[in-house]
Amino acid sequence: MNILFMSLVRIGTLEERGLYTDLLREFVKEGHYVRLVSPVSGEPTRDIRRDTYGILQVETAPIQKMGLIKKGIATLQIAPKVKAALKAYCADERYDLILMATPPITLASVVEYVKKRDGAEVYLLLKDIWPQGIADLGAISVNGPVYRYFRGKEKRLYRISDRIGCMSPANVDYVRRHNPRLDGSIVELCPNSVEPVDTSLTAQRRAEVRAKYGIPQDRTVFVYGGNLGRPQGVPFLVDCLRACSACPDAFFVICGTGTEYPKLKSYVDAERPEHVLLLNGLPHDEYESLAAACDVGLIFLDYRFTIPNFPSRLLSYMQAGLPVICCTDPNTDIGAVAETGGFGWKCPSNDVSAFAACAETACRADRAAMGAAGRRFLLENYTARRGYEIITKKENA
């Protein structure tokens, strides 16, 4: 088959490690040709061709690490540019399967165009439920024209999809329940997936990495890595850090970038907490070594969410053999998955004392056993191979 893949993730080569590149390599291994469409800002559009895949990097406005409204406006401008670039650079290609990862939902017109032109099947990888997510955070009103416009785009994308793969059972239930006119049989579980890599460190290497960053050797180290934006509920995260200052065994490493980073920086600069290390992002490999030198991974989601988010950073913690605390809204099932799998704890992201209690429990837990349970769960449920098999099951039936 010829595969067309579209997302907002910038990809320079299929050899990169990542949620989508790991999955797409499985298609290449099985003899399929993959065409990736990837946005770039500040650079001209270009077509990169290899024997088994091609990458069409399309010049777009910046869409990462910005406010929700600006990001929404920028995504509106992507579809016509992608469509024009496909016509200009890939006119010789026809596709059997379109894989699209949300966000954005605004590429629906491009998907519809290619589907009609080529008779392609559409598999939607639903990684974000939009615009409800930004409405939950108060950025737009569910009764306003902006919401109605983007909700129309969302419904259109669902209608033209032959199958919709969701990250968790709660996501499957949500999409079916809130889209009653949609054929529920096309909505299925297709979790986030990676090509598993053991990123754990030896005891000596862990000590070296901790020394590099000035992290205590004798304390339980909690790590959060990734985006620091409104979805993470950063003001609540700050409250949790304050509450844990009285826990002598706990140390927290927060590493990331995003629109809410200044709030963390203000807290650290003003209060100088001795149990917190704040890092303004790191290169991928350096961050992975840092995370593997820690003891417990952290996931934060704003309590206002009504959509069941399932952050992909869970998989990086699992690969490093870290148990995880999921501090979230009540609608996501990521915490329930961690507890059922024996590799984590859950608590509500509106209860500081509950988080502090989880942190104290983690300090006393058999974290090595829980981390091993998490890696087993990863190998059984979240591999890129399993993702490939789910997507191609009709072909293989």
XYZ file of C-alpha atoms in Angstrom:
397
model
C 0.000 0.000 0.000
C 0.893 3.643 -0.357
C 0.294 5.457 2.923
C -0.283 9.196 3.398
C 0.357 10.367 6.964
C -0.558 13.857 8.193
C 0.008 15.470 11.585
C 1.294 18.647 13.237
C 4.527 16.982 14.375
C 7.675 18.142 12.651
C 9.537 15.116 11.277
C 12.902 15.288 9.537
C 13.560 11.582 9.055
C 11.685 8.368 9.644
C 14.611 7.154 11.739
C 13.678 9.542 14.540
C 12.210 7.963 17.658
C 8.687 9.115 18.341
C 5.042 8.218 18.608
C 4.402 8.428 14.881
C 7.770 7.578 13.378
C 7.904 4.340 15.391
C 4.473 3.365 14.040
C 5.245 4.342 10.455
C 8.461 2.317 10.440
C 6.301 -0.759 10.980
C 4.542 -0.013 7.699
C 7.888 0.411 5.931
C 9.140 -2.891 7.398
C 6.132 -4.607 5.835
C 6.905 -3.214 2.383
C 4.503 -0.255 2.299
C 5.500 3.164 0.970
C 4.881 6.024 3.407
C 4.469 9.682 2.541
C 4.632 11.975 5.572
C 3.304 15.530 5.592
C 5.047 17.600 8.261
C 4.748 21.340 9.028
C 7.794 23.579 9.350
C 7.871 27.243 10.282
C 10.393 29.730 8.994
C 11.631 27.358 6.268
C 10.548 26.847 2.658
C 8.456 23.861 1.615
C 10.574 20.942 0.420
C 10.131 17.358 -0.697
C 12.491 14.793 0.838
C 12.433 11.428 -0.941
C 13.919 8.111 0.121
C 13.481 4.635 -1.351
C 10.786 3.572 1.092
C 9.283 6.874 2.221
C 9.003 10.575 1.503
C 8.579 13.627 3.732
C 6.793 16.723 2.469
C 7.763 19.536 4.815
C 5.195 22.291 4.334
C 5.955 25.862 5.329
C 3.367 27.033 7.882
C 2.950 29.662 10.572
C 4.269 28.701 14.039
C 1.825 26.363 15.817
C 3.732 25.099 18.848
C 4.213 26.574 22.333
C 1.624 29.313 21.949
C -1.753 30.229 23.379
C -4.788 28.149 22.491
C -6.567 30.851 20.479
C -3.469 31.771 18.428
C -2.824 28.096 17.818
C -6.385 27.631 16.604
C -6.074 30.512 14.157
C -2.733 29.214 12.873
C -4.118 25.734 12.259
C -6.837 27.205 10.052
C -4.129 28.298 7.627
C -2.531 24.874 7.304
C -5.045 22.989 5.146
C -4.825 25.116 1.969
C -1.027 25.102 2.179
C -0.886 21.317 2.577
C -3.296 20.766 -0.308
C -1.306 23.069 -2.591
C 1.973 21.398 -1.603
C 0.609 17.901 -2.301
C -0.489 19.026 -5.773
C 2.841 20.708 -6.466
C 5.264 18.101 -5.110
C 3.410 14.773 -4.981
C 1.291 14.817 -8.140
C 2.850 11.486 -9.168
C 1.662 9.691 -6.006
C -1.657 8.025 -5.199
C -2.562 6.653 -1.781
C -4.442 3.613 -0.517
C -4.606 4.613 3.139
C -4.658 8.029 4.811
C -3.456 8.125 8.406
C -4.216 11.383 10.159
C -3.430 12.289 13.754
C -5.374 14.983 15.575
C -4.712 17.751 16.270
C -5.520 19.444 13.988
C -9.086 18.776 12.888
C -8.777 21.485 10.246
C -7.105 19.150 7.731
C -10.487 17.529 7.062
C -10.726 19.233 3.663
C -7.354 17.805 2.591
C -8.308 14.323 3.784
C -11.610 14.544 1.925
C -9.874 15.709 -1.263
C -7.335 12.858 -1.285
C -9.943 10.265 -0.305
C -12.219 11.276 -3.179
C -9.348 11.522 -5.661
C -7.684 8.199 -4.804
C -10.488 6.131 -3.275
C -8.336 5.839 -0.141
C -9.429 4.523 3.246
C -9.110 6.996 6.128
C -7.864 5.932 9.567
C -8.088 8.722 12.115
C -5.658 8.551 15.050
C -7.584 10.555 17.618
C -4.976 12.073 19.943
C -6.975 15.127 20.990
C -10.698 15.862 21.143
C -11.036 19.380 19.833
C -12.610 21.959 20.315
C -14.111 20.579 23.552
C -10.661 20.499 25.143
C -10.115 24.248 24.879
C -13.719 24.908 25.881
C -13.118 22.908 29.065
C -10.294 25.302 29.957
C -12.481 28.348 29.397
C -10.720 29.595 26.268
C -13.953 29.575 24.239
C -17.645 29.180 25.016
C -19.533 26.050 23.972
C -22.380 28.385 22.998
C -20.248 30.663 20.849
C -19.556 30.778 17.113
C -15.915 29.689 17.432
C -16.896 26.455 19.164
C -19.670 25.757 16.658
C -17.289 26.344 13.745
C -14.622 23.958 14.995
C -17.190 21.421 16.199
C -18.485 21.375 12.613
C -14.944 20.662 11.399
C -14.639 17.857 13.950
C -17.903 16.220 12.869
C -16.868 16.482 9.233
C -13.581 14.721 9.955
C -15.381 11.922 11.795
C -17.836 11.510 8.894
C -15.125 11.038 6.299
C -13.143 8.614 8.485
C -13.575 4.917 7.802
C -12.190 4.011 11.213
C -11.295 6.050 14.285
C -8.586 4.817 16.639
C -8.799 6.122 20.219
C -6.096 6.151 22.898
C -8.051 4.445 25.681
C -11.414 2.821 26.476
C -12.639 6.102 28.000
C -11.881 7.861 24.714
C -13.827 5.249 22.756
C -16.821 5.691 25.052
C -16.605 9.488 24.876
C -16.557 9.663 21.071
C -19.462 7.240 20.737
C -21.527 8.975 23.430
C -21.039 12.521 22.126
C -21.464 11.639 18.444
C -24.671 9.573 18.360
C -25.060 9.946 14.585
C -21.665 8.339 14.049
C -21.529 4.588 13.426
C -20.095 3.434 16.739
C -18.592 0.305 15.185
C -15.894 2.357 13.409
C -14.604 3.725 16.743
C -12.032 1.411 18.317
C -9.101 1.217 20.702
C -5.743 2.059 19.091
C -3.464 3.204 21.943
C -0.407 5.403 21.802
C 2.466 3.144 20.802
C 6.246 3.081 20.520
C 9.019 0.800 19.395
C 10.141 -0.242 22.898
C 13.592 0.818 24.014
C 14.966 0.129 27.482
C 16.092 3.554 28.682
C 16.820 2.529 32.277
C 20.274 3.312 33.705
C 22.807 1.442 35.795
C 23.185 2.541 39.409
C 26.501 4.185 38.578
C 25.102 6.078 35.607
C 22.088 7.202 37.638
C 24.433 8.652 40.251
C 26.455 10.449 37.569
C 23.360 12.035 35.997
C 22.022 13.142 39.368
C 25.372 14.698 40.239
C 25.408 16.559 36.911
C 22.168 18.370 37.738
C 22.697 18.688 41.477
C 19.932 16.226 42.316
C 20.202 14.563 45.749
C 21.420 10.960 45.650
C 19.504 9.862 48.750
C 15.995 11.150 48.013
C 13.036 9.878 46.006
C 13.088 11.974 42.850
C 9.848 12.796 41.042
C 10.082 14.005 37.455
C 7.722 15.830 35.142
C 8.836 16.291 31.544
C 6.970 17.851 28.654
C 4.652 20.694 27.837
C 3.882 23.233 30.543
C 0.689 24.806 29.250
C -2.863 25.349 30.384
C -3.846 21.666 29.977
C -1.352 20.731 32.710
C -2.945 22.928 35.376
C 0.351 24.587 36.344
C -1.052 26.702 39.227
C -2.191 23.481 40.899
C 1.214 21.903 40.211
C 2.830 24.819 42.053
C 0.490 24.253 45.004
C 1.500 20.584 45.061
C 5.184 21.489 45.111
C 4.584 23.824 48.020
C 2.664 21.141 49.908
C 5.504 18.643 49.494
C 8.144 20.940 50.945
C 7.566 19.253 54.303
C 8.252 15.777 52.892
C 11.949 15.180 53.673
C 12.348 12.250 51.268
C 10.912 13.905 48.141
C 12.681 15.948 45.468
C 10.990 17.242 42.297
C 12.444 17.824 38.834
C 10.264 19.813 36.427
C 11.633 19.952 32.885
C 9.684 21.517 30.060
C 8.593 24.530 28.080
C 5.263 26.137 27.342
C 3.032 29.119 27.897
C 2.714 28.434 31.647
C 6.443 27.995 32.310
C 6.789 31.587 33.616
C 4.419 30.756 36.500
C 6.749 27.994 37.652
C 9.756 30.228 37.157
C 8.154 32.948 39.283
C 7.476 30.442 42.076
C 11.037 29.109 42.033
C 12.616 32.578 41.868
C 10.449 33.983 44.652
C 10.452 31.082 47.123
C 13.735 29.308 46.313
C 12.380 25.840 47.199
C 15.237 23.498 48.058
C 13.234 20.423 46.979
C 12.573 21.604 43.402
C 14.750 21.746 40.282
C 13.219 23.614 37.325
C 14.774 23.154 33.883
C 13.680 25.061 30.796
C 13.650 22.035 28.505
C 16.457 19.756 27.388
C 17.423 17.986 24.138
C 15.579 14.683 23.762
C 18.465 12.347 24.636
C 19.536 14.438 27.629
C 16.003 14.526 28.969
C 15.640 10.756 28.649
C 18.830 10.230 30.673
C 17.579 12.697 33.275
C 14.183 10.992 33.547
C 15.776 7.559 33.835
C 17.882 8.827 36.737
C 14.699 9.684 38.647
C 12.339 7.418 40.558
C 8.719 8.373 39.789
C 7.109 9.977 36.746
C 4.425 12.647 37.056
C 1.394 13.366 34.880
C -0.745 16.449 35.477
C -4.048 17.333 33.793
C -6.315 20.261 34.612
C -9.286 19.171 36.692
C -11.740 21.012 34.409
C -11.284 18.609 31.512
C -14.398 16.717 30.478
C -12.540 14.952 27.670
C -10.445 11.877 28.589
C -6.892 12.959 27.736
C -4.224 10.241 27.743
C -0.758 11.896 27.631
C 1.848 10.027 25.612
C 4.581 10.897 28.136
C 3.295 7.906 30.116
C 5.134 5.681 27.643
C 8.487 7.393 28.206
C 8.162 6.811 31.950
C 7.288 3.161 31.347
C 10.309 2.676 29.081
C 12.528 4.077 31.814
C 11.013 1.671 34.339
C 9.426 4.425 36.440
C 6.119 4.074 38.261
C 3.867 7.078 37.756
C 1.534 9.358 39.688
C -1.421 10.460 37.555
C -2.880 13.661 38.995
C -5.843 14.310 36.731
C -9.465 15.180 36.148
C -12.049 12.447 36.841
C -12.843 11.782 33.162
C -9.546 10.378 31.930
C -8.782 6.727 32.618
C -4.992 7.055 32.569
C -4.809 6.799 36.360
C -7.093 3.770 36.427
C -4.911 2.084 33.789
C -1.780 2.748 35.876
C -3.360 1.387 39.049
C -4.862 -1.669 37.347
C -1.534 -2.416 35.687
C 0.268 -2.147 39.013
C 2.620 0.615 37.928
C 1.147 3.761 39.402
C -1.234 5.779 41.530
C -4.023 8.214 40.749
C -5.331 11.283 42.543
C -7.625 14.196 41.608
C -6.012 17.368 40.333
C -8.017 19.572 42.663
C -6.814 18.010 45.916
C -3.338 19.034 47.030
C -3.384 16.789 50.097
C -4.237 13.759 47.952
C -1.207 14.428 45.762
C 1.039 14.835 48.810
C -0.258 11.526 50.162
C 0.511 9.815 46.839
C 4.029 11.252 46.902
C 4.607 9.939 50.420
C 3.263 6.518 49.387
C 5.629 6.481 46.411
C 8.584 7.231 48.683
C 7.869 4.004 50.596
C 6.799 1.790 47.679
C 8.661 -1.012 45.927
C 9.300 1.193 42.924
C 11.540 -1.292 41.134
C 8.756 -3.885 41.073
C 6.207 -1.314 39.942
C 8.522 -0.042 37.207
C 9.006 -3.610 35.959
C 5.224 -4.052 35.898
C 4.944 -0.906 33.818
C 7.456 -2.137 31.282
C 5.600 -5.459 30.966
C 2.357 -3.544 30.447
C 4.054 -1.466 27.756
C 5.276 -4.551 25.903
C 1.837 -6.125 26.053
C -0.249 -3.107 25.086
C 1.631 -0.121 23.703
C 4.052 -1.336 21.029
C 4.192 0.126 17.534
C 3.764 -3.399 16.207
C 0.435 -3.722 17.960
C -0.625 -0.348 16.559
C 0.243 -1.509 13.050
C -1.728 -4.714 13.489
C -4.804 -2.830 14.714
C -4.740 -0.412 11.788
C -4.198 -3.125 9.142
C -6.526 -5.762 10.586
C -8.983 -5.441 7.682
C -6.179 -6.039 5.208
C -4.890 -9.004 7.199
C -8.332 -10.527 7.933
